[in-house]
mmCIF file of C-alpha atoms and ligand atoms in Angstrom:
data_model
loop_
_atom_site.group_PDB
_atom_site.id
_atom_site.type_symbol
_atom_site.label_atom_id
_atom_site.label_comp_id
_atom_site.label_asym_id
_atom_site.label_seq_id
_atom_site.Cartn_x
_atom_site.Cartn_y
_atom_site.Cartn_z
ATOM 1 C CA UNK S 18 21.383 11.583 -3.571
ATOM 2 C CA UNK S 19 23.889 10.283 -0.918
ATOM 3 C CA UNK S 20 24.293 10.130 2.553
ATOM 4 C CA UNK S 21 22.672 7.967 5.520
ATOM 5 C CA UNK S 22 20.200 5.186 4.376
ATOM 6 C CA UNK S 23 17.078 6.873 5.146
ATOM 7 C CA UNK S 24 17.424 10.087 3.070
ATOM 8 C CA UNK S 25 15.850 10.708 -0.296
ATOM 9 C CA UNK S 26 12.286 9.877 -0.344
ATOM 10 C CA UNK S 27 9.983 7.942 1.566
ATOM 11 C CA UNK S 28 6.774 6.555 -0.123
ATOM 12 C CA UNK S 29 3.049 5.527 1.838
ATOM 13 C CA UNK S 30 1.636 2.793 -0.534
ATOM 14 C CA UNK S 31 -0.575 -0.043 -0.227
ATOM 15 C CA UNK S 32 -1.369 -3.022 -2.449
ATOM 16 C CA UNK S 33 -0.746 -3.058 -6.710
ATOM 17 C CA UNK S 34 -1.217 0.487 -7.650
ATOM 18 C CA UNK S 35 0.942 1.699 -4.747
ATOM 19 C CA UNK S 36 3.647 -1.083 -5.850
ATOM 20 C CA UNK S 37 3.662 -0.227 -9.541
ATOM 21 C CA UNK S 38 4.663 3.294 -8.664
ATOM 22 C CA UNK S 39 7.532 2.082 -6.054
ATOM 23 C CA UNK S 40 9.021 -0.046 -8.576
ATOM 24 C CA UNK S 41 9.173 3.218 -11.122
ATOM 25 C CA UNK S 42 10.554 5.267 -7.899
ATOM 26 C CA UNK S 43 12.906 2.233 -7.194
ATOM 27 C CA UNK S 44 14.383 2.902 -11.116
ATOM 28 C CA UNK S 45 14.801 6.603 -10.524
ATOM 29 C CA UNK S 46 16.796 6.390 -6.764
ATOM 30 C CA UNK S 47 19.496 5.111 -5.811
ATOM 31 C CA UNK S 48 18.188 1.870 -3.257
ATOM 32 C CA UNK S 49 19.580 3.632 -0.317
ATOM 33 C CA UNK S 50 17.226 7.596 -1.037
ATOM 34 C CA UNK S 51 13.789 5.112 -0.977
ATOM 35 C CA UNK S 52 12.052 3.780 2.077
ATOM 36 C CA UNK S 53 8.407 2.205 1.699
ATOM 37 C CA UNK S 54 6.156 2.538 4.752
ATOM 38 C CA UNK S 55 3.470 -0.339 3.638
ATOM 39 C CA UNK S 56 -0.069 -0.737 4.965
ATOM 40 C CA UNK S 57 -0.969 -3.228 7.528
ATOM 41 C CA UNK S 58 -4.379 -2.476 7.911
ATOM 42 C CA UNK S 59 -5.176 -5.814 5.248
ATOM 43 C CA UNK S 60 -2.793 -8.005 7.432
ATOM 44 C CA UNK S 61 -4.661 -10.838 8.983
ATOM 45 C CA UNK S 62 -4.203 -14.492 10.887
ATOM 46 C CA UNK S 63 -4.695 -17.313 8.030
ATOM 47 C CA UNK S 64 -4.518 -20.748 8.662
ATOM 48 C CA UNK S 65 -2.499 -20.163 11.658
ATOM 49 C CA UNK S 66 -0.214 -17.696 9.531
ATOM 50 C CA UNK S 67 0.638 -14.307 9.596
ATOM 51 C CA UNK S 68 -0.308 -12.500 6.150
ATOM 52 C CA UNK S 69 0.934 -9.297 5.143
ATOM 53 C CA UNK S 70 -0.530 -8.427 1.485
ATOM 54 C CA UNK S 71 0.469 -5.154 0.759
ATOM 55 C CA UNK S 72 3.603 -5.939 2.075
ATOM 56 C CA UNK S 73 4.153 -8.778 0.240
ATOM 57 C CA UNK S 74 3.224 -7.424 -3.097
ATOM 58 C CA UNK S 75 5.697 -4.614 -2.853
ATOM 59 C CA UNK S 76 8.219 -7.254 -1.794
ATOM 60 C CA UNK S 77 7.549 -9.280 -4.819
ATOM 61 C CA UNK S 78 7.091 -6.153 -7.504
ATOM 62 C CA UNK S 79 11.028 -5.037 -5.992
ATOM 63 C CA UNK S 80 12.299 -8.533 -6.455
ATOM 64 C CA UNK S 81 10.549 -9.162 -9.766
ATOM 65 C CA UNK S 82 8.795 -12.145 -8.369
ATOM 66 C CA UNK S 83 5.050 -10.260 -8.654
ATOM 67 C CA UNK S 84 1.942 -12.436 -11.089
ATOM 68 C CA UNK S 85 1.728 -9.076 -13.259
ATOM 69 C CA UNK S 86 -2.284 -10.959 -13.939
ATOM 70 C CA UNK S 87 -3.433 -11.130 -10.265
ATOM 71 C CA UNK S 88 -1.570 -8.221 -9.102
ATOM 72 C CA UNK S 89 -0.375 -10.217 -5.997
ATOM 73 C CA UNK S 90 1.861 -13.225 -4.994
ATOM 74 C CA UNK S 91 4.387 -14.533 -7.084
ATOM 75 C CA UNK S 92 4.367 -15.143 -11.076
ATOM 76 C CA UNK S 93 6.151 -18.710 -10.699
ATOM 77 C CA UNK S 94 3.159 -19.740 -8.706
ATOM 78 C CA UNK S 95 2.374 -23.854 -8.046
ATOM 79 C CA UNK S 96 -1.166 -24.286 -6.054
ATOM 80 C CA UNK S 97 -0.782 -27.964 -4.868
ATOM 81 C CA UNK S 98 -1.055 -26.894 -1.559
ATOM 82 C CA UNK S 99 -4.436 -25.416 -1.842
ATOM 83 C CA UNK S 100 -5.626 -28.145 -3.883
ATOM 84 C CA UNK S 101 -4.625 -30.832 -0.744
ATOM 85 C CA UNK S 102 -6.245 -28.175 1.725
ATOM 86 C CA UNK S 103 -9.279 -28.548 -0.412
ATOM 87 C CA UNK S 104 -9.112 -32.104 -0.303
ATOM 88 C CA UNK S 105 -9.366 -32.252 3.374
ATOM 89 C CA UNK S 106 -12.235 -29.950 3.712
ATOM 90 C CA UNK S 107 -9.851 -26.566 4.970
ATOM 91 C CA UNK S 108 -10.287 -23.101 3.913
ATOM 92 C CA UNK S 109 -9.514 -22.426 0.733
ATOM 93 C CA UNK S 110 -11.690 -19.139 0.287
ATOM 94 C CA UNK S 111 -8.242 -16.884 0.255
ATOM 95 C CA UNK S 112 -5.231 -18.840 -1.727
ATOM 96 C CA UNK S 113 -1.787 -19.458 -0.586
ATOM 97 C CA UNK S 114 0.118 -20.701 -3.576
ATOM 98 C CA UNK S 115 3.130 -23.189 -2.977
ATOM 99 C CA UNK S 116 6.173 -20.853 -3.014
ATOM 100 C CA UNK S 117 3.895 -17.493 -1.444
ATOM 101 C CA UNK S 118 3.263 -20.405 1.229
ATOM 102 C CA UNK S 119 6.851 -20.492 2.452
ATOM 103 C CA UNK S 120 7.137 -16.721 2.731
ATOM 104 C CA UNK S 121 4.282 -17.131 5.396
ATOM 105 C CA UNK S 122 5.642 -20.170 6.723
ATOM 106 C CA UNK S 123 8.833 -18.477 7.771
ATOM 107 C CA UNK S 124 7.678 -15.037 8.733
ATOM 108 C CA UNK S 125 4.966 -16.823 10.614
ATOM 109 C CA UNK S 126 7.583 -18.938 12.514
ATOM 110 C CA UNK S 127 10.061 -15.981 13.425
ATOM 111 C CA UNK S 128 7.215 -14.112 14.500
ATOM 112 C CA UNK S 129 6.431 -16.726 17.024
ATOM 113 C CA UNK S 130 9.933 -16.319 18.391
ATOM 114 C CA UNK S 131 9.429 -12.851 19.212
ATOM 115 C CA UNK S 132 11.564 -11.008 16.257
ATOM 116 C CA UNK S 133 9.494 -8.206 15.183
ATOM 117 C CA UNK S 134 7.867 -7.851 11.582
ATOM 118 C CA UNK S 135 10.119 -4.766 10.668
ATOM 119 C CA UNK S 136 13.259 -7.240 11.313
ATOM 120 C CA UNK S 137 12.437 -10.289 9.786
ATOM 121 C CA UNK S 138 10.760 -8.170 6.529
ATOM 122 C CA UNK S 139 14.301 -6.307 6.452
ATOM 123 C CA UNK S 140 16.055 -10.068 6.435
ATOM 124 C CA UNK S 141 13.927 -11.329 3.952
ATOM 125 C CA UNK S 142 13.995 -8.284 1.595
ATOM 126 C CA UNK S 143 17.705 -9.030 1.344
ATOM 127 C CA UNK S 144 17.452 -12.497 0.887
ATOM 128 C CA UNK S 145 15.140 -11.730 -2.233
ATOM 129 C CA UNK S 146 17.466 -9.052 -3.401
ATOM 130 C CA UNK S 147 15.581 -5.694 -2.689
ATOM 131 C CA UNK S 148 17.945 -3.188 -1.712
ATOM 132 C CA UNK S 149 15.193 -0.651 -0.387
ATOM 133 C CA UNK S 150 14.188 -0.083 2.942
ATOM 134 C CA UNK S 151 10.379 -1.558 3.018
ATOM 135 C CA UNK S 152 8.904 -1.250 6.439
ATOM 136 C CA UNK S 153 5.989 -2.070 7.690
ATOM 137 C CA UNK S 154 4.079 1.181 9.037
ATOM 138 C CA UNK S 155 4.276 -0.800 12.667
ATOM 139 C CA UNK S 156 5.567 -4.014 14.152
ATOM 140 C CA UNK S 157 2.424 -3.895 16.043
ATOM 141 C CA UNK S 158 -1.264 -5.898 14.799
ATOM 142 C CA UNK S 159 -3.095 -3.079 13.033
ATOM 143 C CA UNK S 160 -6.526 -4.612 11.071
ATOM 144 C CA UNK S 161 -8.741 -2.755 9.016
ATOM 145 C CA UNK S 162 -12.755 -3.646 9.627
ATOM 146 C CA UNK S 163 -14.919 -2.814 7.558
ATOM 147 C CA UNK S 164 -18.429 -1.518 8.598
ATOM 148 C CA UNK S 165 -20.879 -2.355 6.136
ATOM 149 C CA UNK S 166 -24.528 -2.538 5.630
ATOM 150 C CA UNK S 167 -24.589 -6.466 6.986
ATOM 151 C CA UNK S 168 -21.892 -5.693 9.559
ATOM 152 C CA UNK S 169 -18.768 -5.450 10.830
ATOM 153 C CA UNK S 170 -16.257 -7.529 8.902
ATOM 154 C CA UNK S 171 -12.213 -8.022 9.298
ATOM 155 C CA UNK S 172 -10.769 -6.461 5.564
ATOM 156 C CA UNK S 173 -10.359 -9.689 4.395
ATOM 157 C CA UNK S 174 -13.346 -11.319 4.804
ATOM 158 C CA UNK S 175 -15.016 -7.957 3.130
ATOM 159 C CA UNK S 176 -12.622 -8.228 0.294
ATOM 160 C CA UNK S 177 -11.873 -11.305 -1.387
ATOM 161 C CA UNK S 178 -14.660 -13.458 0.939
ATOM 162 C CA UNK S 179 -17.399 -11.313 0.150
ATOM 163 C CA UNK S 180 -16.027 -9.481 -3.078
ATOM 164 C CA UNK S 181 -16.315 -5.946 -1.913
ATOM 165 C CA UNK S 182 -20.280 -6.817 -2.343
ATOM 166 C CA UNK S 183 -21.554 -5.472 1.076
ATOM 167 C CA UNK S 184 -22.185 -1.559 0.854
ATOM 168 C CA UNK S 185 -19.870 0.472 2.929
ATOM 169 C CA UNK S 186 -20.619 2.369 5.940
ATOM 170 C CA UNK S 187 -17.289 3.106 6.972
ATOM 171 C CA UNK S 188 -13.657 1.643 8.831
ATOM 172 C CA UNK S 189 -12.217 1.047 11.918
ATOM 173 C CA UNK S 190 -8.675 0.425 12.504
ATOM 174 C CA UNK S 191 -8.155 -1.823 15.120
ATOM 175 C CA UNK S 192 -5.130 -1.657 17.087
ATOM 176 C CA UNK S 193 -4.388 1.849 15.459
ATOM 177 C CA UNK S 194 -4.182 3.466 18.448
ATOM 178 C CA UNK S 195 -1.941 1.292 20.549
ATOM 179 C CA UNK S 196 0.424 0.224 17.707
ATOM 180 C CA UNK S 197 3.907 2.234 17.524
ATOM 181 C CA UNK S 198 4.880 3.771 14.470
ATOM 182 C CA UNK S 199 8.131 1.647 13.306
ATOM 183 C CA UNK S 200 10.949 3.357 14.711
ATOM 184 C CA UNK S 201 12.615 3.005 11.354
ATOM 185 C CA UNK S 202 9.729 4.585 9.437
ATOM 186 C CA UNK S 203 9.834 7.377 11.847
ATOM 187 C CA UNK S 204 13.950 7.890 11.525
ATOM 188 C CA UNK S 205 13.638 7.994 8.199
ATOM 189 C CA UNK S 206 10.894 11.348 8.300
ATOM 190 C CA UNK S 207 12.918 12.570 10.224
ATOM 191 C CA UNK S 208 15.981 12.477 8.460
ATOM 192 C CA UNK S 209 17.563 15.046 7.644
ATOM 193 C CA UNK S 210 18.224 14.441 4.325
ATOM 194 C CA UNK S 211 14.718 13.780 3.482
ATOM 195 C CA UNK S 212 13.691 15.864 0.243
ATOM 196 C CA UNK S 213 9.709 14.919 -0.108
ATOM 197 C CA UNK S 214 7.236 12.453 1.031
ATOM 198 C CA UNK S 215 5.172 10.387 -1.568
ATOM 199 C CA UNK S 216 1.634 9.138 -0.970
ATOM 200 C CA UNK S 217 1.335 6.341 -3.847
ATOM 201 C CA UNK S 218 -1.821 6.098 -6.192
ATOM 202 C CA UNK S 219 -3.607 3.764 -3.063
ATOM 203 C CA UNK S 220 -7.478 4.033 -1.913
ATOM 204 C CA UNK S 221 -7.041 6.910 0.751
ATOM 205 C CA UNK S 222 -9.860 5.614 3.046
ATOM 206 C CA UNK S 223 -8.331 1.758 3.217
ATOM 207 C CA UNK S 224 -4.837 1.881 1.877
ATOM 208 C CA UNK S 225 -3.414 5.039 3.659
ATOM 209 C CA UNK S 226 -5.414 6.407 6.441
ATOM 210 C CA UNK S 227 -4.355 3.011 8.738
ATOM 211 C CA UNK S 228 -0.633 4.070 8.268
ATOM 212 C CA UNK S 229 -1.788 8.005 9.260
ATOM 213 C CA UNK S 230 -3.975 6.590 12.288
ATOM 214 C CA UNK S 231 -0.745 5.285 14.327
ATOM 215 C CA UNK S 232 0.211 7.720 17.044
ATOM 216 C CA UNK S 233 2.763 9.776 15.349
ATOM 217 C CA UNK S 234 2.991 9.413 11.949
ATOM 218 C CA UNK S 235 1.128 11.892 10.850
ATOM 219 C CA UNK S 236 2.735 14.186 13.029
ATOM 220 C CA UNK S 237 6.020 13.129 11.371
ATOM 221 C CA UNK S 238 5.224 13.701 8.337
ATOM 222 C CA UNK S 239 3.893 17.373 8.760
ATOM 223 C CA UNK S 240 7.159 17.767 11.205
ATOM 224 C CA UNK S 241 9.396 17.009 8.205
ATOM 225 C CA UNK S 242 8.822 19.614 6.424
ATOM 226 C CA UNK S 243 9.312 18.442 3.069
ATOM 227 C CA UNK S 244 7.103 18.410 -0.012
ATOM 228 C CA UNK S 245 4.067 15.818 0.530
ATOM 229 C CA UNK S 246 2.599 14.739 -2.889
ATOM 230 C CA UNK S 247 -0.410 12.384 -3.479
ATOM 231 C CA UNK S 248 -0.934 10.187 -6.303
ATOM 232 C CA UNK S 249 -4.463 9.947 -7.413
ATOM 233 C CA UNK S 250 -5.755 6.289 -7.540
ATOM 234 C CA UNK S 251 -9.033 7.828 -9.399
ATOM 235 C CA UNK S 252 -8.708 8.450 -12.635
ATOM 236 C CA UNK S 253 -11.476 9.935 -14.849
ATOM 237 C CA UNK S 254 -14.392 9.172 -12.252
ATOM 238 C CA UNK S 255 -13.212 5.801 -11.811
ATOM 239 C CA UNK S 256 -10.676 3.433 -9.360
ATOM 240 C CA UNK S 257 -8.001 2.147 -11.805
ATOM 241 C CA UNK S 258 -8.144 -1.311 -9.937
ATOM 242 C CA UNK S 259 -9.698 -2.391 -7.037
ATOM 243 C CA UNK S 260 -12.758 -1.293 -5.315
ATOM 244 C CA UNK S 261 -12.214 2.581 -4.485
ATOM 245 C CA UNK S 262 -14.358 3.783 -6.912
ATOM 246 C CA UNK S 263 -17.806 1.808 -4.964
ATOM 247 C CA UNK S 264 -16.724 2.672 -1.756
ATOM 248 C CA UNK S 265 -16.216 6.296 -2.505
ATOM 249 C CA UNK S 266 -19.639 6.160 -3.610
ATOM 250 C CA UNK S 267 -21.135 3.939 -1.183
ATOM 251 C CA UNK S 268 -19.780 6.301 1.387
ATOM 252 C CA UNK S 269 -21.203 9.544 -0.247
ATOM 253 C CA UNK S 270 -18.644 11.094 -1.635
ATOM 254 C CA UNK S 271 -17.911 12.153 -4.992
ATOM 255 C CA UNK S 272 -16.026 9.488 -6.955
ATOM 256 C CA UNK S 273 -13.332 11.860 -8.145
ATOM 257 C CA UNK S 274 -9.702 13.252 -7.515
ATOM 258 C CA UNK S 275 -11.170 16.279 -6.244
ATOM 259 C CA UNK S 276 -12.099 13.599 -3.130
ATOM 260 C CA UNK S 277 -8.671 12.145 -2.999
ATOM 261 C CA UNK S 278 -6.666 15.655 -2.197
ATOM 262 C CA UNK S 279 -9.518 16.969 0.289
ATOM 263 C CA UNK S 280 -9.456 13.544 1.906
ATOM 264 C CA UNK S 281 -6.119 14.478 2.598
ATOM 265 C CA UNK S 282 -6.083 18.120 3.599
ATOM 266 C CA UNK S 283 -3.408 19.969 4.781
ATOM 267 C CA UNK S 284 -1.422 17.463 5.189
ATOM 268 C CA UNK S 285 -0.499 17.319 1.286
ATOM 269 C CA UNK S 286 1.278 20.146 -1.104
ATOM 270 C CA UNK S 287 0.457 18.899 -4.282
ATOM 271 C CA UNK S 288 -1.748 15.894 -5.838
ATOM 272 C CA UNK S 289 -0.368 14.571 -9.164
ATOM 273 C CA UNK S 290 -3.777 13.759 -11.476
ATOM 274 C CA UNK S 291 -4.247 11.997 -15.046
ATOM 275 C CA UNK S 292 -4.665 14.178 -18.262
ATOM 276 C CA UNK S 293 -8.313 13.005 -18.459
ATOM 277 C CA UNK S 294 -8.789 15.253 -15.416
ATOM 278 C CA UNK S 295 -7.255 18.220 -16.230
ATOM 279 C CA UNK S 296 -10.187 20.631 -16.018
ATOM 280 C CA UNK S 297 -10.064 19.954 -11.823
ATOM 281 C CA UNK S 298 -6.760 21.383 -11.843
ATOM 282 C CA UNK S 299 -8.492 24.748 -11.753
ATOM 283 C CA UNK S 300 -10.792 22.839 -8.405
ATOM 284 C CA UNK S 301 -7.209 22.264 -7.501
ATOM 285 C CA UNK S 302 -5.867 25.405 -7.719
ATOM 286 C CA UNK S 303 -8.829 26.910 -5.803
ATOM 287 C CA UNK S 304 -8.337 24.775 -3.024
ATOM 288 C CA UNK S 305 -4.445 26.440 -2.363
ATOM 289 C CA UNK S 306 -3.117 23.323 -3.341
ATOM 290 C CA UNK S 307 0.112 22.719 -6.634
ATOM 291 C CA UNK S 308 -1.584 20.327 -9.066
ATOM 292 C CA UNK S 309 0.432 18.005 -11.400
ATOM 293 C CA UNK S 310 -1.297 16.822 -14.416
ATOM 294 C CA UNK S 311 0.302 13.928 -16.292
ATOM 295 C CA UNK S 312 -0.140 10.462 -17.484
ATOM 296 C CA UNK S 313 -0.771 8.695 -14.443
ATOM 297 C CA UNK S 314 -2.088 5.111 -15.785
ATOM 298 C CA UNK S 315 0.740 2.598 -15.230
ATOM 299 C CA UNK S 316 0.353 0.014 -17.722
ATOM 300 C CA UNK S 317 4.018 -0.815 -18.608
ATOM 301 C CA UNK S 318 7.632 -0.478 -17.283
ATOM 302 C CA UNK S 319 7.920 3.156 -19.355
ATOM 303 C CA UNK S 320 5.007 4.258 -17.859
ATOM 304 C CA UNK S 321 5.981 3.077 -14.017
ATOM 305 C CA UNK S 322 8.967 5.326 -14.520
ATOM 306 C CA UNK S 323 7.681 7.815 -16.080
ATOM 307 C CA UNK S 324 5.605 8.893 -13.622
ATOM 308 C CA UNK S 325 7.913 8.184 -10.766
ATOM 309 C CA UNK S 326 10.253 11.051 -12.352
ATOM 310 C CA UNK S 327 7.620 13.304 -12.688
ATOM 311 C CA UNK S 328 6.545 13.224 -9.166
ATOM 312 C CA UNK S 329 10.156 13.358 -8.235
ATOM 313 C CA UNK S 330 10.306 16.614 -10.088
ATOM 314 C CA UNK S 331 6.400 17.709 -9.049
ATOM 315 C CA UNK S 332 7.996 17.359 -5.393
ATOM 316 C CA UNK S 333 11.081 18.828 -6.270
ATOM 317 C CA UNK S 334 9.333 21.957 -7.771
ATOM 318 C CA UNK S 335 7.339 22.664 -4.211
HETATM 319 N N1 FO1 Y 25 -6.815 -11.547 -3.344
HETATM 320 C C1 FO1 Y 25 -7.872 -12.230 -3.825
HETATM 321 O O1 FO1 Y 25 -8.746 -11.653 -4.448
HETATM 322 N N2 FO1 Y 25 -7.992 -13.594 -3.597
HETATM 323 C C2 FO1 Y 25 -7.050 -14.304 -2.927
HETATM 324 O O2 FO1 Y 25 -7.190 -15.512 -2.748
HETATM 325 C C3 FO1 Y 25 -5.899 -13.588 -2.446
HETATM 326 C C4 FO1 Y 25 -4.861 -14.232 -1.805
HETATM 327 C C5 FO1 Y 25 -3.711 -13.514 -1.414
HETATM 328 C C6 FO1 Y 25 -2.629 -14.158 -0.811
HETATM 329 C C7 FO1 Y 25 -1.522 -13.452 -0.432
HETATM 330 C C8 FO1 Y 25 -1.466 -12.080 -0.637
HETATM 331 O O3 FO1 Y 25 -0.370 -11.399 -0.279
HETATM 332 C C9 FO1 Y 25 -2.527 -11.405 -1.233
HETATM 333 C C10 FO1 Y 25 -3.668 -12.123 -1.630
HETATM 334 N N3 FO1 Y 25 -4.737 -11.477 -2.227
HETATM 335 C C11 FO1 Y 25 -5.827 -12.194 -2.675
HETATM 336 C C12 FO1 Y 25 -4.716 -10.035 -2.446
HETATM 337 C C13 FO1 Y 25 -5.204 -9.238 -1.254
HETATM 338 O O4 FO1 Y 25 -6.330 -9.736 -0.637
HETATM 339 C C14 FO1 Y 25 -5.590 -7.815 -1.694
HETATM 340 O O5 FO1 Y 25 -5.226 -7.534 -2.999
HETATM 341 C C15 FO1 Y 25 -4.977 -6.759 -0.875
HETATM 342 O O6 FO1 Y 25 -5.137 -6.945 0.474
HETATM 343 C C16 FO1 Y 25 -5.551 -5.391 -1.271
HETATM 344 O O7 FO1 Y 25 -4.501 -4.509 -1.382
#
């Protein structure tokens, strides 16, 4: 693949799952054929900082910086900062380590200057040596609430506050519908080079659907015209990490692929599920819609890039 920067693929992903499968994509292109559109639905205000998780933890899988144990922030991690916050009484319920401090600390501070997120995430992608374009979805404030059975609450608070414990009603993307899709993001649909869209093995409902709510973007992607695949993040009846699988079932819905792909609609051409489901490919198949069925549990390197070239070559069979 050749040409301008924004041809090749580009991949919707959210937090770890999302990541492990843009590092295997990032093996199999060349840097300049990949651009990541990231979630900001979990983005919140912290401490007076600007947090960008799913962001972040494709930043630090690219640069090789990710804690492969915790899934996010860095692997060199130092916590002495937390411990002096919790010495002086602050919030300590969500933890900044030391060097995952300074990333905030500077994106928080250009932000306050007026450069937008897109900019200074481009800047500091260089500076940490990742040659892909990673984008947020928008440079605008998009945050995922979560309606639950004691409430509203922001993402965050419902997440690693609360520990996905309150049942699920539903979510509400505030700021979805004024935010602008990142110019970039949107170049790079519509480039004409583009050969297929990914959707990474993210929860649909929280991970992907506040990247399809801004104005446009899912209008680009059906206006591109390439092969749209989705990566199921349920395997065998259950969410490989993270709470998917109790949400699906708090909300009512099945807790299997079969949900994923008709969560998605029309707007995907093929959904890419693990051996263990192979007897839905027929469900699949009913539906109108191409089903790969491979190895889709990413426990090693191998296995990242394994699957990466199989979707590569799902997408290129479409
Ligand atoms: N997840 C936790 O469970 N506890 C934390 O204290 C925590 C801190 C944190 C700091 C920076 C960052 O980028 C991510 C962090 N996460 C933490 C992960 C994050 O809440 C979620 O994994 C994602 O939002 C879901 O994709």
């Amino acid at each position: 693949m050749s040409g301008s920067r924004c041809d090749g693929v580009v991949a919707l992903t959210g937090g770890v799952g999302g990541a492990k499968l843009i590092w295997g994509l990032a093996q199999a292109l060349e840097p300049s054929a990949l651009t990541v559109i990231c979630n900001p639905g979990d983005d919140f205000e912290h401490l007076g900082l600007t947090v960008c998780p799913d962001f972040d933890t494709v930043l630090y899988t690219l640069a090789g910086l990710a804690d492969p144990e915790r899934g996010w922030g860095r692997a060199d991690e130092t916590w002495a900062f937390m411990a002096a916050l919790e010495t002086l009484g602050g919030e300590t319920w969500f933890r900044l380590g030391d060097r995952d401090l300074a990333l905030h600390v500077e994106r928080s501070r250009r932000l306050a200057g007026g450069e937008g997120l897109g900019t200074i995430m481009t800047d500091i992608c260089r500076r940490l040596g990742v040659d892909q374009q990673v984008l947020p979805a928008s440079d605008d404030p998009l945050r995922t609430m979560v309606a639950t059975a004691d409430g509203e609450l922001p993402f965050q608070q419902y997440f690693v506050r609360e520990r996905c414990a309150p049942a699920v009603r539903g979510f509400h993307f505030a700021g979805a519908a004024q935010a602008t899709a990142h110019p970039r993001a949107l170049a790079a649909l519509s480039d004409p080079g583009l050969r297929a869209i990914v959707i990474c093995p993210s929860n649909p409902f929280i991970s992907i659907d506040p990247i399809l709510a801004i104005p446009g973007m899912t209008e680009a992607i059906r206006a591109a015209k390439v092969p749209v695949v989705a990566v199921s993040p349920i395997v065998g009846g259950a969410a490989i990490k993270g709470p998917a699988a109790k949400m699906l079932a708090e909300l009512g819905q099945e807790v299997s692929v079969r949900t994923v792909w008709r969560h998605y609609g029309d707007l995907i051409d093929g959904i890419v599920m693990d051996t263990c489901d192979a007897r839905l490919a027929a469900d699949a198949d009913h539906d109108k819609l191409a089903a790969l069925v491979t190895p889709t549990v990413m426990t090693g390197p191998e296995e990242r890039i394994g699957l990466a070239r199989a979707v590569l070559a799902f997408a290129g069979s479409l």
